C-alpha cells in the first residue's frame, strides 16, 4: 500500500531488505530539502528567524517522537545517530557507572552485534558477567526461560523487541514486569520493531530503549534514545562540547545543561531530525496498526507460497515479525541473493550481524526477506516465479 | 574460452571440488581461515608445506559457488609447486581478477574466472583463497 509515496518504487525494484534499511517516502526527502533550500540554520543558537524555525522544528520532532512511543516527557527523548549509538550510550553512559564486578546482564544469542559488543567490552572493564537466556525450539524467549535465568545478581535484561534474523517478537511487557519485581532494569533494542508495530514505552514499561530513523522510513544517521527521566538524568554524557554545557571556567569547572540537551553535544543531525519528524507524521497518517495488519497478512501469503515449493527450506515459519528466513535447499545463501538480484529482487544473505547465533537454524547463513507495507502480493508472486525457475541457478549467476 | 565451457568448469569444480576435506589431526598441515569481513564465505585451508614445496592443500567450509570453485581449481594448480612459483601463479590470477595485464599461460584453468570483475560483489569470493594462501606463503617464504 501507499506505493505512490515512494519515487524509488517507480524503478521497478522489488525491495525485500527492509530490515537493513527502508526506502524513504517523498515527503521525508521534501522536508529535508526545505531545510536546505528555505531555512538553513543551526539549532539552539541564533536570534534570527531561520534559527528559530529550526529550533521549533527540532523540538517539534522531539514531541512527535515522545507521542509516537508514548513517553511521559519530551525530555526523555534524546537524538542519537542511530540504535548503535543509543545502546552504547546506555551501556557506557549509564550502566558503566552503576554496575559492579559480578553483576549479571541477561542477553540472548540472537541479539544484534550492537546489543552484545558494548556489553562484552563493559564485562572486560568491570568484571560483570554476561549470561544468555536460553531460546526455545522456535528460537523464542519464553517467560519461563527469563524467570529461570534471573539470579540475585541479575541487574539488567537487554533484548531486541523483534530480532533481525529470526523475526520473533519478544513478550517485553511481561519480561519487564518480572524484571522490575526483581529490581532489574530493562533495555529494549527497538531497531527492528519501530517501523512495524505500535510501541508504547509506558505500557511495555521498559527503562531504556533505542531505535534508528532509517529503518522506519526516515533518513540515515538519526536515531532516538529513550529512557525514563530519573534514569536518563543519571546517564553521563560520552561527548563534551558545544550546546551541552551551561557554564565553564578556566580552572576546569563545568556545569552541564539539563537533559536531554546535555546528551546532544555539538551540532546534531538537524536534517535527520527534520526528516524523522516528517516520517513520524507519515507513519501516523497510515497508522501503525494498519501497517502491522498489512505486513502480517503479506507474510502469511509469502509463507503460504514458499511452503508449496518443496526445494525451499523455511526456518522461522511461526515467528511473528515481518521477517522470513529461508534457503533454496543445497544452494549457498549468497548465490541465491545474486540470482534474485538478476531479477531486480533485493534480499539479504548472511548471518545478519548475529554471529553467535550460528547454527540456530542448523545453518550458518540464510536468505532473509524483510517486508514493508509497500511490498505487495504481486511482488511475492514474482519472487515465487523466479524461485520456481531456479533449477539452473548456476547457469544464470555464472 | 567459450562461456558455456567456463561455466561448466566452474560448476563441476563446485559440485566435485578437489581435496575438500579437513586435516585437523594431521600435524603436517597448518590450518588457516579465510574468513573475510565483507563476505559470508568461511573456508578453512590446510596447507602442507615441505622444504619450500607445497606438497598438499585441502579445504573445508561454507561458501558460495565462486569461492568453492576457485579454491578447488587454485589448490589443484598449486600442489607440487615451489613457494615462488605458487606466488607467481597467485599474483597473475589476482591481476586477472583486477583487470590488469597477466600471463595466461601461468594460470591456465583459472581463466574461467576472468569475467568475475564484472560482478564487484563476487571479487571477494574469487580472491578469498588466493589471498589467504598468498599471505601464508609470504610469511613462510
Coordinates of C-alpha atoms in Angstrom, one line a residue:
Chain A
X1 CA 0.0 0.0 0.0
X2 CA 1.0 3.7 -0.4
X3 CA 3.4 2.8 -3.1
X4 CA 2.8 6.1 -4.9
X5 CA 4.5 7.9 -1.9
X6 CA 7.9 6.4 -2.9
X7 CA 9.6 7.6 -6.1
X8 CA 12.2 4.8 -5.9
X9 CA 9.5 2.2 -6.4
X10 CA 9.0 3.5 -9.9
X11 CA 12.3 2.0 -10.8
X12 CA 10.6 -1.4 -10.7
X13 CA 12.8 -2.7 -7.9
X14 CA 11.5 -5.4 -5.6
X15 CA 12.9 -4.5 -2.3
X16 CA 12.7 -7.2 0.4
X17 CA 15.6 -5.9 2.6
X18 CA 13.7 -3.5 4.8
X19 CA 15.3 -5.0 7.9
X20 CA 18.6 -3.5 6.7
X21 CA 17.1 -0.1 5.8
X22 CA 13.8 1.2 4.3
X23 CA 13.0 3.4 1.4
X24 CA 12.2 7.0 2.1
X25 CA 8.8 8.5 1.2
X26 CA 8.9 11.6 -0.9
X27 CA 7.6 13.7 1.9
X28 CA 10.7 12.9 4.0
X29 CA 13.0 14.0 1.2
X30 CA 11.0 17.2 0.6
X31 CA 11.1 18.2 4.2
X32 CA 14.9 17.7 4.3
X33 CA 15.3 19.7 1.1
X34 CA 13.2 22.5 2.6
X35 CA 15.6 22.8 5.4
X36 CA 18.4 23.3 3.0
X37 CA 16.6 25.5 0.5
X38 CA 14.5 27.6 2.7
X39 CA 15.7 28.0 6.3
X40 CA 19.2 26.5 7.0
X41 CA 20.5 27.5 10.4
X42 CA 22.0 25.8 13.4
X43 CA 19.7 24.8 16.3
X44 CA 19.6 26.5 19.7
X45 CA 22.0 29.2 18.6
X46 CA 20.7 32.3 16.8
X47 CA 18.3 35.2 17.4
X48 CA 17.2 35.4 13.8
X49 CA 14.1 33.9 12.2
X50 CA 15.5 30.9 10.4
X51 CA 17.3 29.8 13.6
X52 CA 14.0 30.0 15.4
X53 CA 12.3 28.0 12.8
X54 CA 15.0 25.3 13.2
X55 CA 14.6 25.3 17.0
X56 CA 10.9 25.0 16.6
X57 CA 11.1 22.0 14.1
X58 CA 13.8 20.4 16.3
X59 CA 11.7 20.4 19.4
X60 CA 8.6 19.6 17.5
X61 CA 10.2 16.4 16.3
X62 CA 11.1 15.6 19.9
X63 CA 7.5 16.0 20.8
X64 CA 6.4 13.8 17.9
X65 CA 8.8 11.1 19.0
X66 CA 7.5 11.4 22.5
X67 CA 3.9 10.9 21.3
X68 CA 4.8 8.2 18.9
X69 CA 6.3 6.0 21.6
X70 CA 4.0 7.4 24.4
X71 CA 6.8 8.6 26.6
X72 CA 5.9 10.8 29.6
X73 CA 8.1 13.8 28.9
X74 CA 9.8 15.4 25.9
X75 CA 13.0 15.4 27.9
X76 CA 13.0 11.6 27.9
X77 CA 13.8 11.7 24.2
X78 CA 17.5 12.1 23.1
X79 CA 18.5 12.3 19.4
X80 CA 21.4 10.0 18.5
X81 CA 23.0 8.8 15.3
X82 CA 21.1 5.5 15.5
X83 CA 20.4 2.4 17.5
X84 CA 24.1 1.6 17.9
X85 CA 24.9 4.9 19.4
X86 CA 21.9 4.8 21.7
X87 CA 22.8 1.3 23.0
X88 CA 26.4 2.4 23.5
X89 CA 25.2 5.5 25.5
X90 CA 23.0 3.2 27.7
X91 CA 25.9 0.8 28.4
X92 CA 28.8 3.2 28.8
X93 CA 26.9 6.3 30.0
X94 CA 24.6 4.6 32.5
X95 CA 25.5 1.0 33.3
X96 CA 29.2 1.6 33.5
X97 CA 28.6 3.9 36.4
X98 CA 26.2 1.7 38.4
X99 CA 27.2 -2.0 37.8
X100 CA 29.8 -3.7 40.0
X101 CA 32.0 -6.7 39.5
X102 CA 30.0 -9.9 39.5
X103 CA 26.7 -8.2 38.5
X104 CA 24.9 -10.1 35.7
X105 CA 23.5 -9.0 32.4
X106 CA 21.0 -11.2 30.6
X107 CA 21.0 -11.2 26.8
X108 CA 20.1 -13.8 24.2
X109 CA 22.2 -15.4 21.5
X110 CA 20.0 -13.9 18.8
X111 CA 20.8 -10.3 19.7
X112 CA 22.3 -8.0 17.1
X113 CA 26.0 -7.1 17.5
X114 CA 25.1 -3.7 18.8
X115 CA 23.3 -5.2 21.8
X116 CA 26.2 -7.6 22.5
X117 CA 29.5 -6.0 21.8
X118 CA 29.1 -3.0 24.2
X119 CA 28.2 -5.4 26.9
X120 CA 31.3 -7.6 26.1
X121 CA 33.5 -4.5 26.4
X122 CA 31.9 -3.5 29.7
X123 CA 32.3 -7.0 31.0
X124 CA 36.0 -6.8 30.4
X125 CA 36.2 -3.4 32.0
X126 CA 34.1 -4.1 35.1
X127 CA 34.1 -7.8 35.5
X128 CA 30.3 -8.1 35.1
X129 CA 29.0 -11.4 33.9
X130 CA 27.1 -11.9 30.6
X131 CA 24.5 -14.7 30.6
X132 CA 22.2 -15.8 27.8
X133 CA 18.6 -16.6 28.3
X134 CA 18.1 -20.0 26.5
X135 CA 15.8 -19.8 23.5
X136 CA 13.1 -22.4 22.8
X137 CA 12.8 -24.7 19.8
X138 CA 11.4 -21.8 17.7
X139 CA 14.3 -19.6 18.9
X140 CA 11.9 -17.5 21.0
X141 CA 12.3 -16.1 24.5
X142 CA 9.8 -17.5 26.9
X143 CA 8.7 -16.0 30.2
X144 CA 9.7 -19.3 31.9
X145 CA 13.2 -19.1 30.5
X146 CA 13.6 -15.5 31.7
X147 CA 12.4 -16.5 35.2
X148 CA 14.8 -19.3 35.3
X149 CA 17.7 -17.2 34.1
X150 CA 17.3 -14.5 36.8
X151 CA 19.6 -14.8 39.8
X152 CA 20.1 -12.4 42.8
X153 CA 23.0 -10.9 40.8
X154 CA 21.0 -10.0 37.7
X155 CA 20.8 -6.3 37.2
X156 CA 19.9 -5.8 33.5
X157 CA 18.0 -7.6 30.8
X158 CA 18.8 -6.2 27.4
X159 CA 16.8 -7.6 24.5
X160 CA 15.7 -6.8 21.0
X161 CA 12.0 -6.3 20.7
X162 CA 12.0 -8.2 17.4
X163 CA 15.2 -10.0 16.3
X164 CA 16.7 -9.3 12.9
X165 CA 17.4 -12.9 11.9
X166 CA 14.6 -14.9 13.5
X167 CA 12.0 -12.2 13.5
X168 CA 10.5 -13.3 16.8
X169 CA 8.5 -10.8 18.8
X170 CA 9.5 -10.9 22.5
X171 CA 6.9 -10.6 25.3
X172 CA 8.6 -7.4 26.6
X173 CA 5.7 -6.2 28.8
X174 CA 5.7 -9.5 30.8
X175 CA 9.5 -9.6 30.9
X176 CA 9.7 -6.1 32.2
X177 CA 7.2 -6.9 34.9
X178 CA 9.2 -9.9 36.1
X179 CA 12.4 -7.8 35.8
X180 CA 11.1 -5.0 37.9
X181 CA 9.7 -7.4 40.6
X182 CA 13.4 -8.4 41.0
X183 CA 14.9 -5.0 40.9
X184 CA 16.2 -5.5 37.3
X185 CA 16.3 -2.8 34.6
X186 CA 15.2 -3.5 31.1
X187 CA 16.9 -2.2 27.9
X188 CA 15.0 -2.6 24.6
X189 CA 16.6 -2.6 21.2
X190 CA 13.6 -1.5 19.0
X191 CA 15.6 -1.2 15.7
X192 CA 13.5 -4.0 14.1
X193 CA 10.2 -3.3 15.6
X194 CA 9.8 0.5 15.5
X195 CA 8.6 0.5 11.9
X196 CA 6.3 -2.5 12.2
X197 CA 4.2 -2.1 15.3
X198 CA 2.9 0.5 17.7
X199 CA 5.3 0.8 20.6
X200 CA 4.1 2.2 23.9
X201 CA 7.0 2.6 26.3
X202 CA 4.7 3.2 29.2
X203 CA 2.7 0.1 28.5
X204 CA 5.8 -2.0 28.0
X205 CA 7.4 -0.3 31.0
X206 CA 10.9 -0.6 29.6
X207 CA 13.6 1.5 31.3
X208 CA 15.7 2.3 28.2
X209 CA 15.0 2.0 24.5
X210 CA 17.0 2.8 21.3
X211 CA 16.0 2.8 17.6
X212 CA 17.1 4.2 14.3
X213 CA 15.3 6.5 11.9
X214 CA 16.5 4.8 8.7
X215 CA 14.6 1.6 9.4
X216 CA 11.4 3.5 9.9
X217 CA 11.4 5.3 6.5
X218 CA 13.4 8.2 7.9
X219 CA 16.9 9.4 7.0
X220 CA 20.2 7.6 7.9
X221 CA 22.3 9.0 10.7
X222 CA 19.4 9.8 13.1
X223 CA 18.1 7.7 15.9
X224 CA 16.5 8.0 19.3
X225 CA 17.5 7.1 22.8
X226 CA 14.6 6.9 25.3
X227 CA 14.9 6.4 29.0
X228 CA 12.7 7.1 32.0
X229 CA 13.5 10.6 33.3
X230 CA 15.1 9.5 36.5
X231 CA 17.5 7.1 34.7
X232 CA 18.3 9.4 31.9
X233 CA 19.2 12.1 34.3
X234 CA 21.9 9.9 35.7
X235 CA 23.3 8.9 32.2
X236 CA 26.7 10.6 31.9
X237 CA 27.5 12.2 28.5
X238 CA 30.0 10.4 26.4
X239 CA 30.7 13.6 24.5
X240 CA 31.5 17.0 25.8
X241 CA 31.5 20.3 23.8
X242 CA 29.2 22.8 22.4
X243 CA 25.5 23.1 23.2
X244 CA 25.6 20.8 26.2
X245 CA 27.3 23.0 28.8
X246 CA 25.8 25.8 30.8
X247 CA 28.9 27.3 32.4
X248 CA 32.6 26.5 32.3
X249 CA 35.5 28.5 33.7
X250 CA 39.2 28.4 33.1
X251 CA 40.0 26.4 36.2
X252 CA 38.1 23.4 34.8
X253 CA 34.7 24.0 36.4
X254 CA 31.9 22.7 34.2
X255 CA 28.2 22.9 34.7
X256 CA 26.1 21.0 32.2
X257 CA 22.7 21.8 30.7
X258 CA 19.6 19.9 31.6
X259 CA 18.6 16.6 29.9
X260 CA 18.2 15.9 27.0
X261 CA 20.3 18.8 25.8
X262 CA 23.4 17.7 27.7
X263 CA 23.3 14.4 25.8
X264 CA 23.3 16.1 22.4
X265 CA 26.7 17.6 22.2
X266 CA 27.9 19.5 19.1
X267 CA 25.7 20.3 16.1
X268 CA 23.4 17.4 15.8
X269 CA 22.0 15.9 12.6
X270 CA 19.4 18.6 12.0
X271 CA 18.3 17.5 8.6
X272 CA 17.9 14.0 10.1
X273 CA 15.8 15.3 12.9
X274 CA 13.5 17.2 10.5
X275 CA 13.3 14.1 8.3
X276 CA 12.5 12.0 11.3
X277 CA 9.6 14.3 12.2
X278 CA 8.3 14.0 8.7
X279 CA 8.4 10.3 8.7
X280 CA 6.6 10.1 12.1
X281 CA 3.8 12.2 10.6
X282 CA 3.8 9.9 7.6
X283 CA 3.6 6.7 9.7
X284 CA 0.8 8.2 11.9
X285 CA -1.1 9.1 8.7
X286 CA -1.0 5.5 7.5
X287 CA -1.5 4.1 11.1
X288 CA 0.9 1.7 12.8
X289 CA -1.9 -0.8 13.4
X290 CA -2.8 -0.8 9.6
X291 CA 0.9 -1.4 8.9
X292 CA 1.1 -4.3 11.3
X293 CA -2.0 -5.9 9.9
X294 CA -1.0 -5.5 6.3
X295 CA 2.5 -6.8 6.8
X296 CA 1.2 -9.7 8.8
X297 CA -1.2 -10.7 6.0
X298 CA 1.6 -10.3 3.4
X299 CA 3.9 -12.5 5.5
X300 CA 1.2 -15.2 5.7
X301 CA 0.8 -15.0 2.0
X302 CA 4.5 -15.3 1.4
X303 CA 4.9 -18.2 3.8
X304 CA 2.0 -20.0 2.2
X305 CA 3.5 -19.7 -1.3
X306 CA 7.0 -20.6 -0.1
X307 CA 5.7 -23.7 1.7
X308 CA 4.4 -25.0 -1.6
X309 CA 7.9 -25.1 -3.0
X310 CA 9.5 -28.4 -1.9
X311 CA 13.0 -27.2 -2.7
X312 CA 12.7 -24.3 -0.2
X313 CA 13.5 -24.6 3.4
X314 CA 11.8 -22.0 5.7
X315 CA 13.5 -21.5 9.1
X316 CA 11.0 -19.3 11.0
X317 CA 7.6 -20.1 9.8
X318 CA 5.9 -19.5 13.1
X319 CA 7.5 -16.2 14.1
X320 CA 5.5 -13.0 14.1
X321 CA 7.8 -10.3 12.7
X322 CA 7.9 -9.2 9.1
X323 CA 11.0 -11.4 8.5
X324 CA 11.2 -14.7 6.7
X325 CA 14.5 -16.7 6.7
X326 CA 14.9 -19.4 4.1
X327 CA 17.3 -21.2 1.7
X328 CA 17.0 -22.9 -1.6
X329 CA 18.0 -26.4 -0.5
X330 CA 21.6 -27.1 -1.4
X331 CA 22.3 -23.6 -2.6
X332 CA 24.5 -21.2 -0.6
X333 CA 22.6 -18.1 0.6
X334 CA 24.8 -15.6 -1.3
X335 CA 24.3 -17.5 -4.5
X336 CA 20.5 -17.2 -4.1
X337 CA 20.8 -13.5 -3.4
X338 CA 23.0 -13.0 -6.5
X339 CA 20.4 -14.9 -8.6
X340 CA 17.4 -12.9 -7.3
X341 CA 19.3 -9.7 -8.0
X342 CA 19.4 -10.7 -11.7
X343 CA 15.6 -10.1 -11.5
X344 CA 15.9 -6.9 -9.5
X345 CA 14.8 -8.6 -6.3
X346 CA 16.8 -7.4 -3.3
X347 CA 17.1 -9.8 -0.3
X348 CA 19.9 -10.3 2.3
X349 CA 22.1 -13.3 2.6
X350 CA 24.3 -14.0 5.5
X351 CA 24.4 -14.2 9.3
X352 CA 22.9 -10.7 9.7
X353 CA 25.2 -9.3 12.4
X354 CA 24.1 -12.0 14.8
X355 CA 27.3 -14.0 14.6
X356 CA 26.9 -16.0 17.8
X357 CA 23.6 -17.3 16.6
X358 CA 25.4 -19.8 14.4
X359 CA 23.5 -23.0 13.9
X360 CA 20.4 -21.7 15.4
X361 CA 18.6 -22.9 12.2
X362 CA 21.3 -25.6 11.8
X363 CA 22.8 -23.5 9.0
X364 CA 25.2 -20.6 9.3
X365 CA 23.9 -18.5 6.5
X366 CA 20.3 -17.8 5.4
X367 CA 18.4 -15.7 2.9
X368 CA 16.3 -13.1 4.7
X369 CA 13.2 -11.4 3.3
X370 CA 12.1 -8.5 5.5
X371 CA 8.8 -7.0 4.4
X372 CA 7.4 -3.5 4.4
X373 CA 3.9 -2.1 3.8
X374 CA 4.9 -1.0 0.3
X375 CA 5.6 -4.6 -0.7
X376 CA 2.7 -6.4 -2.4
X377 CA 1.3 -9.8 -3.2
X378 CA 2.3 -9.2 -6.8
X379 CA 5.9 -8.8 -5.8
X380 CA 5.7 -12.0 -3.8
X381 CA 4.2 -13.8 -6.8
X382 CA 7.2 -12.6 -8.9
X383 CA 9.6 -13.8 -6.3
X384 CA 7.9 -17.2 -6.2
X385 CA 8.1 -17.4 -10.0
X386 CA 11.8 -16.6 -10.1
X387 CA 12.4 -19.2 -7.3
X388 CA 10.5 -21.8 -9.3
X389 CA 12.8 -21.2 -12.2
X390 CA 15.9 -21.5 -10.1
X391 CA 16.7 -25.1 -11.3
X392 CA 19.6 -23.8 -13.4
X393 CA 20.7 -21.2 -10.9
X394 CA 24.4 -21.6 -11.6
X395 CA 23.9 -21.1 -15.3
X396 CA 22.3 -17.8 -14.5
X397 CA 24.7 -16.4 -12.0
X398 CA 28.0 -17.5 -13.6
Chain B
X1 CA 37.3 -19.6 -23.6
X2 CA 33.7 -20.2 -24.6
X3 CA 31.4 -19.0 -21.8
X4 CA 29.5 -22.3 -21.6
X5 CA 32.7 -24.2 -21.1
X6 CA 33.8 -21.7 -18.4
X7 CA 30.5 -22.2 -16.7
X8 CA 30.7 -25.9 -16.8
X9 CA 34.2 -26.0 -15.4
X10 CA 33.1 -23.8 -12.5
X11 CA 30.0 -25.8 -11.8
X12 CA 32.0 -29.1 -12.0
X13 CA 34.6 -27.8 -9.5
X14 CA 31.8 -26.6 -7.2
X15 CA 30.0 -29.9 -7.2
X16 CA 33.1 -32.1 -7.2
X17 CA 35.8 -30.0 -5.6
X18 CA 39.4 -31.2 -5.3
X19 CA 40.6 -32.1 -1.9
X20 CA 37.6 -31.0 0.1
X21 CA 38.4 -32.5 3.4
X22 CA 39.7 -31.5 6.8
X23 CA 43.2 -32.3 8.1
X24 CA 42.7 -31.2 11.7
X25 CA 44.6 -34.0 13.3
X26 CA 47.5 -34.2 10.9
X27 CA 50.4 -32.2 12.2
X28 CA 51.9 -31.9 8.7
X29 CA 49.2 -29.4 7.8
X30 CA 48.8 -25.9 9.0
X31 CA 45.3 -24.5 9.2
X32 CA 44.4 -21.1 8.0
X33 CA 41.0 -19.5 7.9
X34 CA 40.0 -17.2 5.0
X35 CA 37.0 -15.6 6.7
X36 CA 36.5 -12.2 5.2
X37 CA 34.8 -9.4 6.9
X38 CA 32.8 -8.2 4.0
X39 CA 31.8 -11.6 2.8
X40 CA 30.0 -14.5 4.4
X41 CA 32.2 -17.2 2.9
X42 CA 34.1 -19.0 5.5
X43 CA 36.7 -21.6 4.4
X44 CA 39.4 -23.4 6.4
X45 CA 42.5 -24.2 4.3
X46 CA 45.0 -26.9 5.4
X47 CA 48.4 -26.4 3.9
X48 CA 51.3 -28.9 3.9
X49 CA 54.5 -27.1 3.1
X50 CA 57.6 -29.2 3.0
X51 CA 61.1 -27.9 2.1
X52 CA 59.7 -24.9 0.3
X53 CA 57.3 -27.0 -1.8
X54 CA 53.5 -27.1 -1.4
X55 CA 53.1 -30.9 -1.0
X56 CA 49.3 -30.6 -0.4
X57 CA 46.4 -28.3 0.3
X58 CA 42.9 -29.3 1.4
X59 CA 39.9 -27.2 2.4
X60 CA 36.5 -27.3 4.0
X61 CA 33.8 -24.8 5.0
X62 CA 30.8 -23.0 3.8
X63 CA 31.0 -20.7 0.8
X64 CA 29.4 -19.7 -2.5
X65 CA 29.9 -21.3 -5.9
X66 CA 32.6 -18.8 -7.0
X67 CA 34.5 -19.3 -3.7
X68 CA 34.4 -23.1 -3.7
X69 CA 35.2 -23.5 -7.4
X70 CA 38.1 -21.0 -7.4
X71 CA 39.5 -22.8 -4.3
X72 CA 39.3 -26.1 -6.0
X73 CA 40.9 -25.0 -9.2
X74 CA 43.6 -23.0 -7.5
X75 CA 44.8 -25.6 -5.0
X76 CA 44.9 -28.2 -7.7
X77 CA 47.2 -25.9 -9.6
X78 CA 49.4 -25.1 -6.6
X79 CA 50.0 -28.6 -5.3
X80 CA 53.6 -29.6 -6.1
X81 CA 54.8 -26.1 -6.8
X82 CA 57.6 -24.2 -5.0
X83 CA 56.6 -21.2 -2.9
X84 CA 58.0 -18.8 -5.6
X85 CA 56.1 -20.4 -8.5
X86 CA 53.0 -20.6 -6.4
X87 CA 53.2 -16.9 -5.6
X88 CA 53.7 -16.1 -9.3
X89 CA 50.6 -18.0 -10.2
X90 CA 48.6 -16.4 -7.5
X91 CA 49.8 -12.9 -8.5
X92 CA 48.8 -13.4 -12.1
X93 CA 45.5 -14.7 -11.1
X94 CA 44.9 -11.7 -8.9
X95 CA 46.0 -9.4 -11.7
X96 CA 43.4 -11.0 -14.0
X97 CA 40.6 -10.5 -11.4
X98 CA 41.7 -6.9 -11.0
X99 CA 41.6 -6.4 -14.8
X100 CA 45.4 -5.9 -15.1
X101 CA 47.7 -7.5 -17.6
X102 CA 48.5 -11.1 -16.7
X103 CA 50.3 -14.1 -18.1
X104 CA 47.6 -16.5 -19.2
X105 CA 50.0 -19.5 -19.6
X106 CA 50.8 -19.4 -15.9
X107 CA 47.2 -19.6 -14.7
X108 CA 45.6 -22.0 -17.3
X109 CA 42.2 -23.2 -16.0
X110 CA 41.9 -20.2 -13.7
X111 CA 40.9 -18.1 -16.7
X112 CA 37.4 -19.4 -16.2
X113 CA 37.1 -16.5 -13.6
X114 CA 38.1 -13.7 -16.0
X115 CA 34.5 -12.3 -16.0
X116 CA 34.3 -12.0 -12.2
X117 CA 35.5 -8.4 -12.3
X118 CA 32.1 -7.6 -13.9
X119 CA 30.4 -8.6 -10.7
X120 CA 32.0 -6.4 -8.0
X121 CA 30.3 -8.3 -5.1
X122 CA 31.9 -11.5 -6.3
X123 CA 35.5 -10.3 -6.5
X124 CA 36.0 -11.1 -2.8
X125 CA 34.6 -14.6 -3.3
X126 CA 37.0 -15.3 -6.2
X127 CA 40.1 -14.0 -4.3
X128 CA 39.4 -15.2 -0.8
X129 CA 41.5 -18.4 -1.0
X130 CA 44.2 -16.9 -3.3
X131 CA 44.8 -14.0 -0.8
X132 CA 44.8 -16.5 2.2
X133 CA 47.3 -18.7 0.6
X134 CA 49.4 -15.8 -0.6
X135 CA 49.6 -14.3 2.9
X136 CA 50.6 -17.7 4.3
X137 CA 53.3 -18.3 1.7
X138 CA 54.7 -14.8 2.2
X139 CA 55.0 -15.5 5.9
X140 CA 56.7 -18.8 5.3
X141 CA 59.0 -17.8 2.5

